[in-house]
Amino acid sequence: MIRRLAALAAALFTLSGPAAAQSALFGTETTDETAPLWEASILAAGGYVAHYPAASEGQFKALPVPFLIYRGDNLRIGDNGFIRARQEMAGGRFELDIGLDGSFDVDSKDNKARQGMPDLDLLIEAGPKATWHFMPKHDDVQIDLGVEVRAVIATRFVGFDYEGISVNPELSWFDRSLGGTKLRGYAAIGPVFGFDGVNDYFYGVEAAYATASRPAYKADNGYIGTKSTLGLAYPVNDRLLVFGAAQVGYYGGSANEDSPLFRDKTNYSVGMGVRWSFWQSDARVPVVR
């Protein structure tokens, strides 16, 4: 819950998952099953997001971001991800793609559990996703089972640090025409697992930052929690779209529930915004679901 603007906003303000959410909620409104080959848009979104999984505090964020979309046959930029390479098999039911997601940075001075510790940087997650489509892709209603495996990179744009691997199986549903209207709906649920250091990034406490109430802690690999997401979007016309989403994360049973930075078993995030396509190329291509 809807990683964060363009694709980052979709990860953060549609809160979750990624490609399916963007396709369901942010796809261009069409009447002839085609979309512009090139498209320039601006997305303005705002919302409240938890500082990190199982944090007891969060932050409000609002960002306007321009972005460019290119819809090639196999390579897509800004459409269902920042950069997305696609390969379909089994008559289009099975799909492999590569994309990016992310999460906002956090100033530790704004989080009571982390005060005195290093800040959490902006996270970028990149890696492959395998998806099985239970319904034919041209249907308005879609039910998908996906598995994402992504490298997690922390950055403040002056350097990049590898933080580990995240794994996210997810069951999702979306309807491109709720009740026969233009309203779009999206829902998803799935567990998240962290390996090779990403859990330590959120829950580890080095001895140098230990206090009487925050003992040193080395995080374990494994289960982080389960996220469920609901989203709605309404295309006012072929250039203007409004959207909103909410996400609940439940972290009971986490591999690091005994960390001093694990503060709340339940997190809530909400977001809303608009997307305006201010330029579209004359050249058009078939819509890819």
PDB file of C-alpha atoms in Angstrom:
ATOM      1  CA  MET A   1       0.000   0.000   0.000  1.00  0.00           C
ATOM      2  CA  ILE A   2      -0.345   1.526  -4.157  1.00  0.00           C
ATOM      3  CA  ARG A   3       6.561   2.338  -3.619  1.00  0.00           C
ATOM      4  CA  ARG A   4       6.236   6.374  -4.728  1.00  0.00           C
ATOM      5  CA  LEU A   5       6.288  11.257  -8.671  1.00  0.00           C
ATOM      6  CA  ALA A   6       5.335   9.142 -11.736  1.00  0.00           C
ATOM      7  CA  ALA A   7       6.108   5.539 -10.803  1.00  0.00           C
ATOM      8  CA  LEU A   8       7.455   6.604  -7.408  1.00  0.00           C
ATOM      9  CA  ALA A   9       4.158   8.315  -6.655  1.00  0.00           C
ATOM     10  CA  ALA A  10       2.314   5.215  -7.723  1.00  0.00           C
ATOM     11  CA  ALA A  11       4.366   3.155  -5.316  1.00  0.00           C
ATOM     12  CA  LEU A  12       3.891   5.638  -2.501  1.00  0.00           C
ATOM     13  CA  PHE A  13       0.526   7.228  -3.074  1.00  0.00           C
ATOM     14  CA  THR A  14      -1.163   4.281  -4.701  1.00  0.00           C
ATOM     15  CA  LEU A  15       0.794   2.753  -2.029  1.00  0.00           C
ATOM     16  CA  SER A  16       1.822  -0.578  -3.104  1.00  0.00           C
ATOM     17  CA  GLY A  17       2.436  -2.389  -5.768  1.00  0.00           C
ATOM     18  CA  PRO A  18       3.514  -1.284  -8.507  1.00  0.00           C
ATOM     19  CA  ALA A  19       2.849  -2.183 -12.086  1.00  0.00           C
ATOM     20  CA  ALA A  20      -0.661  -3.525 -11.716  1.00  0.00           C
ATOM     21  CA  ALA A  21      -1.746  -0.542  -9.657  1.00  0.00           C
ATOM     22  CA  GLN A  22      -0.362   1.887 -12.190  1.00  0.00           C
ATOM     23  CA  SER A  23      -1.956   0.079 -15.111  1.00  0.00           C
ATOM     24  CA  ALA A  24      -5.311  -0.090 -13.366  1.00  0.00           C
ATOM     25  CA  LEU A  25      -5.373   3.412 -11.906  1.00  0.00           C
ATOM     26  CA  PHE A  26      -3.143   5.570 -14.113  1.00  0.00           C
ATOM     27  CA  GLY A  27      -3.653   4.192 -17.603  1.00  0.00           C
ATOM     28  CA  THR A  28      -4.682   6.699 -20.252  1.00  0.00           C
ATOM     29  CA  GLU A  29      -8.424   6.874 -20.958  1.00  0.00           C
ATOM     30  CA  THR A  30      -9.072   5.522 -24.446  1.00  0.00           C
ATOM     31  CA  THR A  31     -12.082   4.930 -26.644  1.00  0.00           C
ATOM     32  CA  ASP A  32     -10.387   3.167 -29.563  1.00  0.00           C
ATOM     33  CA  GLU A  33      -8.025   0.781 -27.698  1.00  0.00           C
ATOM     34  CA  THR A  34      -4.998   2.872 -28.647  1.00  0.00           C
ATOM     35  CA  ALA A  35      -2.758   5.232 -26.666  1.00  0.00           C
ATOM     36  CA  PRO A  36      -0.176   7.860 -27.653  1.00  0.00           C
ATOM     37  CA  LEU A  37       3.284   6.520 -28.478  1.00  0.00           C
ATOM     38  CA  TRP A  38       4.741   9.514 -26.586  1.00  0.00           C
ATOM     39  CA  GLU A  39       3.036  11.405 -23.784  1.00  0.00           C
ATOM     40  CA  ALA A  40       4.125  14.196 -21.435  1.00  0.00           C
ATOM     41  CA  SER A  41       2.284  14.523 -18.133  1.00  0.00           C
ATOM     42  CA  ILE A  42       2.492  16.044 -14.699  1.00  0.00           C
ATOM     43  CA  LEU A  43       1.361  14.155 -11.618  1.00  0.00           C
ATOM     44  CA  ALA A  44       0.632  15.983  -8.375  1.00  0.00           C
ATOM     45  CA  ALA A  45      -0.005  13.789  -5.355  1.00  0.00           C
ATOM     46  CA  GLY A  46      -0.052  14.086  -1.595  1.00  0.00           C
ATOM     47  CA  GLY A  47      -0.662  11.815   1.322  1.00  0.00           C
ATOM     48  CA  TYR A  48       0.328  10.383   4.660  1.00  0.00           C
ATOM     49  CA  VAL A  49       2.787   7.467   4.712  1.00  0.00           C
ATOM     50  CA  ALA A  50       4.369   5.534   7.576  1.00  0.00           C
ATOM     51  CA  HIS A  51       8.065   6.269   8.160  1.00  0.00           C
ATOM     52  CA  TYR A  52       8.985   2.603   7.688  1.00  0.00           C
ATOM     53  CA  PRO A  53       7.312  -0.800   8.174  1.00  0.00           C
ATOM     54  CA  ALA A  54       6.031  -1.148  11.774  1.00  0.00           C
ATOM     55  CA  ALA A  55       6.871   2.479  12.645  1.00  0.00           C
ATOM     56  CA  SER A  56       4.542   4.272  15.054  1.00  0.00           C
ATOM     57  CA  GLU A  57       4.895   7.580  13.202  1.00  0.00           C
ATOM     58  CA  GLY A  58       4.580   8.834   9.647  1.00  0.00           C
ATOM     59  CA  GLN A  59       4.821  11.924   7.493  1.00  0.00           C
ATOM     60  CA  PHE A  60       2.814  13.974   5.033  1.00  0.00           C
ATOM     61  CA  LYS A  61       4.287  14.353   1.568  1.00  0.00           C
ATOM     62  CA  ALA A  62       3.121  16.385  -1.427  1.00  0.00           C
ATOM     63  CA  LEU A  63       4.995  16.482  -4.706  1.00  0.00           C
ATOM     64  CA  PRO A  64       4.336  17.622  -8.281  1.00  0.00           C
ATOM     65  CA  VAL A  65       6.494  15.776 -10.810  1.00  0.00           C
ATOM     66  CA  PRO A  66       6.536  15.979 -14.625  1.00  0.00           C
ATOM     67  CA  PHE A  67       7.224  12.752 -16.483  1.00  0.00           C
ATOM     68  CA  LEU A  68       7.506  11.407 -20.006  1.00  0.00           C
ATOM     69  CA  ILE A  69       5.852   8.212 -21.270  1.00  0.00           C
ATOM     70  CA  TYR A  70       7.077   6.098 -24.174  1.00  0.00           C
ATOM     71  CA  ARG A  71       5.054   3.026 -25.202  1.00  0.00           C
ATOM     72  CA  GLY A  72       7.290   0.840 -27.340  1.00  0.00           C
ATOM     73  CA  ASP A  73       6.594  -2.764 -28.294  1.00  0.00           C
ATOM     74  CA  ASN A  74       8.838  -4.246 -25.600  1.00  0.00           C
ATOM     75  CA  LEU A  75      10.382  -1.262 -23.833  1.00  0.00           C
ATOM     76  CA  ARG A  76       8.180   1.218 -22.010  1.00  0.00           C
ATOM     77  CA  ILE A  77       9.242   4.323 -20.111  1.00  0.00           C
ATOM     78  CA  GLY A  78       6.949   5.894 -17.520  1.00  0.00           C
ATOM     79  CA  ASP A  79       4.131   3.443 -18.302  1.00  0.00           C
ATOM     80  CA  ASN A  80       3.677   0.877 -15.495  1.00  0.00           C
ATOM     81  CA  GLY A  81       7.087   1.825 -14.103  1.00  0.00           C
ATOM     82  CA  PHE A  82       9.981   4.207 -14.735  1.00  0.00           C
ATOM     83  CA  ILE A  83      11.548   1.827 -17.248  1.00  0.00           C
ATOM     84  CA  ARG A  84       9.828  -1.430 -18.084  1.00  0.00           C
ATOM     85  CA  ALA A  85      10.876  -4.269 -20.361  1.00  0.00           C
ATOM     86  CA  ARG A  86       8.123  -6.812 -21.018  1.00  0.00           C
ATOM     87  CA  GLN A  87       7.988 -10.388 -22.260  1.00  0.00           C
ATOM     88  CA  GLU A  88       4.721 -12.341 -22.499  1.00  0.00           C
ATOM     89  CA  MET A  89       4.253 -16.116 -22.684  1.00  0.00           C
ATOM     90  CA  ALA A  90       1.450 -18.698 -22.532  1.00  0.00           C
ATOM     91  CA  GLY A  91      -0.817 -16.659 -24.763  1.00  0.00           C
ATOM     92  CA  GLY A  92      -0.293 -13.525 -22.684  1.00  0.00           C
ATOM     93  CA  ARG A  93      -1.321 -15.166 -19.393  1.00  0.00           C
ATOM     94  CA  PHE A  94       2.262 -15.268 -18.066  1.00  0.00           C
ATOM     95  CA  GLU A  95       4.310 -12.076 -18.103  1.00  0.00           C
ATOM     96  CA  LEU A  96       7.856 -11.143 -17.102  1.00  0.00           C
ATOM     97  CA  ASP A  97       8.824  -7.515 -16.664  1.00  0.00           C
ATOM     98  CA  ILE A  98      11.435  -5.330 -15.025  1.00  0.00           C
ATOM     99  CA  GLY A  99      10.569  -2.119 -13.193  1.00  0.00           C
ATOM    100  CA  LEU A 100      11.323   0.301 -10.382  1.00  0.00           C
ATOM    101  CA  ASP A 101       9.567   1.381  -7.210  1.00  0.00           C
ATOM    102  CA  GLY A 102      10.589   3.360  -4.154  1.00  0.00           C
ATOM    103  CA  SER A 103       9.855   4.887  -0.772  1.00  0.00           C
ATOM    104  CA  PHE A 104      10.431   8.287   0.786  1.00  0.00           C
ATOM    105  CA  ASP A 105      13.404   9.283   2.916  1.00  0.00           C
ATOM    106  CA  VAL A 106      12.939   9.899   6.658  1.00  0.00           C
ATOM    107  CA  ASP A 107      14.736  12.382   8.941  1.00  0.00           C
ATOM    108  CA  SER A 108      15.475  10.442  12.128  1.00  0.00           C
ATOM    109  CA  LYS A 109      14.951  13.588  14.222  1.00  0.00           C
ATOM    110  CA  ASP A 110      11.280  13.369  13.231  1.00  0.00           C
ATOM    111  CA  ASN A 111      10.909   9.816  14.516  1.00  0.00           C
ATOM    112  CA  LYS A 112      11.098   9.199  18.268  1.00  0.00           C
ATOM    113  CA  ALA A 113      12.326   5.620  17.915  1.00  0.00           C
ATOM    114  CA  ARG A 114      15.207   6.672  15.611  1.00  0.00           C
ATOM    115  CA  GLN A 115      16.330   9.946  17.207  1.00  0.00           C
ATOM    116  CA  GLY A 116      20.126  10.138  17.194  1.00  0.00           C
ATOM    117  CA  MET A 117      20.414   7.496  14.469  1.00  0.00           C
ATOM    118  CA  PRO A 118      21.305   8.032  10.794  1.00  0.00           C
ATOM    119  CA  ASP A 119      18.466   9.169   8.531  1.00  0.00           C
ATOM    120  CA  LEU A 120      16.679   6.727   6.244  1.00  0.00           C
ATOM    121  CA  ASP A 121      17.474   7.646   2.652  1.00  0.00           C
ATOM    122  CA  LEU A 122      15.190   7.522  -0.344  1.00  0.00           C
ATOM    123  CA  LEU A 123      14.901   3.871  -1.372  1.00  0.00           C
ATOM    124  CA  ILE A 124      14.791   2.704  -4.969  1.00  0.00           C
ATOM    125  CA  GLU A 125      13.842  -0.910  -5.659  1.00  0.00           C
ATOM    126  CA  ALA A 126      14.694  -2.488  -8.997  1.00  0.00           C
ATOM    127  CA  GLY A 127      14.245  -6.027 -10.239  1.00  0.00           C
ATOM    128  CA  PRO A 128      12.126  -8.605 -12.097  1.00  0.00           C
ATOM    129  CA  LYS A 129       8.470  -9.467 -11.624  1.00  0.00           C
ATOM    130  CA  ALA A 130       6.648 -12.588 -12.799  1.00  0.00           C
ATOM    131  CA  THR A 131       2.861 -12.328 -13.167  1.00  0.00           C
ATOM    132  CA  TRP A 132       0.171 -14.881 -13.931  1.00  0.00           C
ATOM    133  CA  HIS A 133      -3.056 -13.389 -15.312  1.00  0.00           C
ATOM    134  CA  PHE A 134      -6.057 -15.527 -14.375  1.00  0.00           C
ATOM    135  CA  MET A 135      -8.302 -13.615 -16.785  1.00  0.00           C
ATOM    136  CA  PRO A 136      -7.725 -12.744 -20.451  1.00  0.00           C
ATOM    137  CA  LYS A 137      -5.850  -9.431 -20.485  1.00  0.00           C
ATOM    138  CA  HIS A 138      -8.433  -7.681 -22.664  1.00  0.00           C
ATOM    139  CA  ASP A 139     -11.134  -8.228 -19.991  1.00  0.00           C
ATOM    140  CA  ASP A 140     -12.109  -5.229 -17.864  1.00  0.00           C
ATOM    141  CA  VAL A 141     -11.787  -7.296 -14.666  1.00  0.00           C
ATOM    142  CA  GLN A 142      -8.338  -8.697 -13.933  1.00  0.00           C
ATOM    143  CA  ILE A 143      -7.098 -11.069 -11.214  1.00  0.00           C
ATOM    144  CA  ASP A 144      -3.316 -11.479 -11.089  1.00  0.00           C
ATOM    145  CA  LEU A 145      -0.775 -13.371  -9.012  1.00  0.00           C
ATOM    146  CA  GLY A 146       2.666 -11.795  -9.098  1.00  0.00           C
ATOM    147  CA  VAL A 147       6.054 -12.268  -7.466  1.00  0.00           C
ATOM    148  CA  GLU A 148       8.580  -9.418  -7.344  1.00  0.00           C
ATOM    149  CA  VAL A 149      12.259  -9.790  -6.432  1.00  0.00           C
ATOM    150  CA  ARG A 150      14.039  -6.459  -6.163  1.00  0.00           C
ATOM    151  CA  ALA A 151      17.381  -5.030  -5.136  1.00  0.00           C
ATOM    152  CA  VAL A 152      16.942  -2.213  -2.617  1.00  0.00           C
ATOM    153  CA  ILE A 153      19.181   0.831  -3.143  1.00  0.00           C
ATOM    154  CA  ALA A 154      19.420   3.780  -0.724  1.00  0.00           C
ATOM    155  CA  THR A 155      20.306   7.158  -2.217  1.00  0.00           C
ATOM    156  CA  ARG A 156      20.356  10.905  -1.690  1.00  0.00           C
ATOM    157  CA  PHE A 157      21.422  11.307  -5.346  1.00  0.00           C
ATOM    158  CA  VAL A 158      25.066  11.930  -4.397  1.00  0.00           C
ATOM    159  CA  GLY A 159      25.743   8.216  -3.954  1.00  0.00           C
ATOM    160  CA  PHE A 160      24.045   4.820  -3.994  1.00  0.00           C
ATOM    161  CA  ASP A 161      24.227   2.071  -1.368  1.00  0.00           C
ATOM    162  CA  TYR A 162      22.983  -1.499  -1.771  1.00  0.00           C
ATOM    163  CA  GLU A 163      20.772  -2.415   1.193  1.00  0.00           C
ATOM    164  CA  GLY A 164      19.497  -5.893   0.350  1.00  0.00           C
ATOM    165  CA  ILE A 165      16.737  -7.805  -1.436  1.00  0.00           C
ATOM    166  CA  SER A 166      12.956  -7.603  -1.049  1.00  0.00           C
ATOM    167  CA  VAL A 167      10.567 -10.355  -2.161  1.00  0.00           C
ATOM    168  CA  ASN A 168       6.846  -9.616  -2.543  1.00  0.00           C
ATOM    169  CA  PRO A 169       4.287 -12.194  -3.704  1.00  0.00           C
ATOM    170  CA  GLU A 170       0.977 -10.411  -4.337  1.00  0.00           C
ATOM    171  CA  LEU A 171      -2.583 -11.254  -5.319  1.00  0.00           C
ATOM    172  CA  SER A 172      -4.310  -8.325  -7.025  1.00  0.00           C
ATOM    173  CA  TRP A 173      -7.668  -7.446  -8.554  1.00  0.00           C
ATOM    174  CA  PHE A 174      -8.697  -4.490 -10.629  1.00  0.00           C
ATOM    175  CA  ASP A 175     -11.698  -3.399 -12.613  1.00  0.00           C
ATOM    176  CA  ARG A 176     -11.336  -0.848 -15.409  1.00  0.00           C
ATOM    177  CA  SER A 177     -15.073  -0.121 -15.404  1.00  0.00           C
ATOM    178  CA  LEU A 178     -16.646  -0.379 -11.945  1.00  0.00           C
ATOM    179  CA  GLY A 179     -20.401  -0.808 -12.268  1.00  0.00           C
ATOM    180  CA  GLY A 180     -20.157  -0.091 -15.990  1.00  0.00           C
ATOM    181  CA  THR A 181     -18.796   3.421 -15.339  1.00  0.00           C
ATOM    182  CA  LYS A 182     -15.390   4.991 -16.039  1.00  0.00           C
ATOM    183  CA  LEU A 183     -14.426   4.543 -12.374  1.00  0.00           C
ATOM    184  CA  ARG A 184     -11.437   2.226 -11.907  1.00  0.00           C
ATOM    185  CA  GLY A 185     -10.862   0.068  -8.827  1.00  0.00           C
ATOM    186  CA  TYR A 186      -7.819  -1.760  -7.515  1.00  0.00           C
ATOM    187  CA  ALA A 187      -7.151  -4.069  -4.563  1.00  0.00           C
ATOM    188  CA  ALA A 188      -4.103  -6.116  -3.594  1.00  0.00           C
ATOM    189  CA  ILE A 189      -2.734  -8.143  -0.706  1.00  0.00           C
ATOM    190  CA  GLY A 190       0.598  -9.844  -0.182  1.00  0.00           C
ATOM    191  CA  PRO A 191       3.454 -10.532   2.244  1.00  0.00           C
ATOM    192  CA  VAL A 192       6.849  -8.825   2.049  1.00  0.00           C
ATOM    193  CA  PHE A 193      10.152 -10.539   2.902  1.00  0.00           C
ATOM    194  CA  GLY A 194      13.578  -8.969   3.350  1.00  0.00           C
ATOM    195  CA  PHE A 195      16.996 -10.553   2.848  1.00  0.00           C
ATOM    196  CA  ASP A 196      20.692  -9.698   2.699  1.00  0.00           C
ATOM    197  CA  GLY A 197      20.527  -6.657   4.962  1.00  0.00           C
ATOM    198  CA  VAL A 198      17.322  -4.819   4.068  1.00  0.00           C
ATOM    199  CA  ASN A 199      15.694  -5.796   7.383  1.00  0.00           C
ATOM    200  CA  ASP A 200      18.748  -4.476   9.231  1.00  0.00           C
ATOM    201  CA  TYR A 201      18.306  -1.170   7.390  1.00  0.00           C
ATOM    202  CA  PHE A 202      14.896  -0.749   9.017  1.00  0.00           C
ATOM    203  CA  TYR A 203      15.307  -2.556  12.344  1.00  0.00           C
ATOM    204  CA  GLY A 204      19.022  -2.812  13.149  1.00  0.00           C
ATOM    205  CA  VAL A 205      20.636  -0.699  15.884  1.00  0.00           C
ATOM    206  CA  GLU A 206      24.431  -0.438  15.906  1.00  0.00           C
ATOM    207  CA  ALA A 207      26.175  -0.304  19.265  1.00  0.00           C
ATOM    208  CA  ALA A 208      27.167   3.334  18.636  1.00  0.00           C
ATOM    209  CA  TYR A 209      23.477   4.310  18.603  1.00  0.00           C
ATOM    210  CA  ALA A 210      22.290   2.141  21.474  1.00  0.00           C
ATOM    211  CA  THR A 211      20.643   3.794  24.487  1.00  0.00           C
ATOM    212  CA  ALA A 212      19.037   2.588  27.718  1.00  0.00           C
ATOM    213  CA  SER A 213      15.687   2.331  25.902  1.00  0.00           C
ATOM    214  CA  ARG A 214      17.108   1.280  22.536  1.00  0.00           C
ATOM    215  CA  PRO A 215      19.547  -1.635  22.904  1.00  0.00           C
ATOM    216  CA  ALA A 216      21.841  -2.729  20.094  1.00  0.00           C
ATOM    217  CA  TYR A 217      20.073  -5.082  17.713  1.00  0.00           C
ATOM    218  CA  LYS A 218      21.041  -7.154  14.673  1.00  0.00           C
ATOM    219  CA  ALA A 219      18.045  -7.828  12.433  1.00  0.00           C
ATOM    220  CA  ASP A 220      17.155 -11.247  11.025  1.00  0.00           C
ATOM    221  CA  ASN A 221      16.280 -12.052   7.435  1.00  0.00           C
ATOM    222  CA  GLY A 222      12.727 -13.078   6.642  1.00  0.00           C
ATOM    223  CA  TYR A 223       9.133 -11.963   6.940  1.00  0.00           C
ATOM    224  CA  ILE A 224       8.511  -8.211   7.302  1.00  0.00           C
ATOM    225  CA  GLY A 225       4.716  -8.011   7.124  1.00  0.00           C
ATOM    226  CA  THR A 226       1.665  -8.100   4.881  1.00  0.00           C
ATOM    227  CA  LYS A 227       0.253  -5.136   2.973  1.00  0.00           C
ATOM    228  CA  SER A 228      -3.274  -4.688   1.650  1.00  0.00           C
ATOM    229  CA  THR A 229      -4.218  -1.858  -0.697  1.00  0.00           C
ATOM    230  CA  LEU A 230      -7.396  -0.299  -2.088  1.00  0.00           C
ATOM    231  CA  GLY A 231      -7.389   2.317  -4.831  1.00  0.00           C
ATOM    232  CA  LEU A 232      -9.849   4.247  -7.004  1.00  0.00           C
ATOM    233  CA  ALA A 233      -9.282   6.428 -10.049  1.00  0.00           C
ATOM    234  CA  TYR A 234     -11.581   8.402 -12.317  1.00  0.00           C
ATOM    235  CA  PRO A 235     -10.529   9.612 -15.781  1.00  0.00           C
ATOM    236  CA  VAL A 236     -12.329  12.916 -16.263  1.00  0.00           C
ATOM    237  CA  ASN A 237     -11.262  12.836 -19.915  1.00  0.00           C
ATOM    238  CA  ASP A 238      -8.375  11.467 -21.977  1.00  0.00           C
ATOM    239  CA  ARG A 239      -5.974  13.962 -20.373  1.00  0.00           C
ATOM    240  CA  LEU A 240      -7.106  14.441 -16.757  1.00  0.00           C
ATOM    241  CA  LEU A 241      -7.377  11.751 -14.093  1.00  0.00           C
ATOM    242  CA  VAL A 242      -8.014  11.932 -10.341  1.00  0.00           C
ATOM    243  CA  PHE A 243      -7.130   9.115  -7.942  1.00  0.00           C
ATOM    244  CA  GLY A 244      -6.985   8.059  -4.306  1.00  0.00           C
ATOM    245  CA  ALA A 245      -5.689   5.043  -2.407  1.00  0.00           C
ATOM    246  CA  ALA A 246      -5.318   3.598   1.084  1.00  0.00           C
ATOM    247  CA  GLN A 247      -3.021   0.913   2.433  1.00  0.00           C
ATOM    248  CA  VAL A 248      -2.867  -1.081   5.648  1.00  0.00           C
ATOM    249  CA  GLY A 249       0.304  -2.911   6.649  1.00  0.00           C
ATOM    250  CA  TYR A 250       0.146  -5.612   9.340  1.00  0.00           C
ATOM    251  CA  TYR A 251       3.507  -6.622  10.851  1.00  0.00           C
ATOM    252  CA  GLY A 252       2.546  -9.056  13.592  1.00  0.00           C
ATOM    253  CA  GLY A 253       4.759 -12.143  13.414  1.00  0.00           C
ATOM    254  CA  SER A 254       7.604 -10.215  11.792  1.00  0.00           C
ATOM    255  CA  ALA A 255      11.066 -11.785  11.974  1.00  0.00           C
ATOM    256  CA  ASN A 256      12.143  -8.628  13.827  1.00  0.00           C
ATOM    257  CA  GLU A 257       9.187  -7.979  16.101  1.00  0.00           C
ATOM    258  CA  ASP A 258      11.623  -7.830  19.056  1.00  0.00           C
ATOM    259  CA  SER A 259      13.623  -4.942  17.522  1.00  0.00           C
ATOM    260  CA  PRO A 260      13.506  -1.688  19.553  1.00  0.00           C
ATOM    261  CA  LEU A 261      12.566   0.040  16.276  1.00  0.00           C
ATOM    262  CA  PHE A 262       9.526  -2.193  15.815  1.00  0.00           C
ATOM    263  CA  ARG A 263       6.845   0.038  17.341  1.00  0.00           C
ATOM    264  CA  ASP A 264       3.427  -0.768  15.878  1.00  0.00           C
ATOM    265  CA  LYS A 265       1.960  -3.943  14.378  1.00  0.00           C
ATOM    266  CA  THR A 266      -0.298  -1.908  12.085  1.00  0.00           C
ATOM    267  CA  ASN A 267       0.536   0.984   9.735  1.00  0.00           C
ATOM    268  CA  TYR A 268      -1.906   3.087   7.718  1.00  0.00           C
ATOM    269  CA  SER A 269      -1.168   5.181   4.628  1.00  0.00           C
ATOM    270  CA  VAL A 270      -3.486   7.257   2.437  1.00  0.00           C
ATOM    271  CA  GLY A 271      -2.949   9.371  -0.651  1.00  0.00           C
ATOM    272  CA  MET A 272      -4.717  11.227  -3.441  1.00  0.00           C
ATOM    273  CA  GLY A 273      -3.822  13.298  -6.461  1.00  0.00           C
ATOM    274  CA  VAL A 274      -4.325  14.216 -10.110  1.00  0.00           C
ATOM    275  CA  ARG A 275      -2.558  13.397 -13.355  1.00  0.00           C
ATOM    276  CA  TRP A 276      -2.715  15.800 -16.300  1.00  0.00           C
ATOM    277  CA  SER A 277      -1.435  14.809 -19.732  1.00  0.00           C
ATOM    278  CA  PHE A 278      -0.551  18.134 -21.334  1.00  0.00           C
ATOM    279  CA  TRP A 279       0.960  16.735 -24.568  1.00  0.00           C
ATOM    280  CA  GLN A 280       0.292  13.571 -26.591  1.00  0.00           C
ATOM    281  CA  SER A 281       1.906  12.527 -29.855  1.00  0.00           C
ATOM    282  CA  ASP A 282      -0.175  12.024 -32.984  1.00  0.00           C
ATOM    283  CA  ALA A 283       1.341   8.562 -33.391  1.00  0.00           C
ATOM    284  CA  ARG A 284      -0.630   5.966 -31.476  1.00  0.00           C
ATOM    285  CA  VAL A 285      -0.069   2.318 -30.514  1.00  0.00           C
ATOM    286  CA  PRO A 286      -2.378  -0.460 -29.308  1.00  0.00           C
ATOM    287  CA  VAL A 287      -3.124  -0.369 -25.582  1.00  0.00           C
ATOM    288  CA  VAL A 288      -1.117  -2.969 -23.670  1.00  0.00           C
ATOM    289  CA  ARG A 289      -2.962  -4.177 -20.572  1.00  0.00           C
TER     290      ARG A 289
END
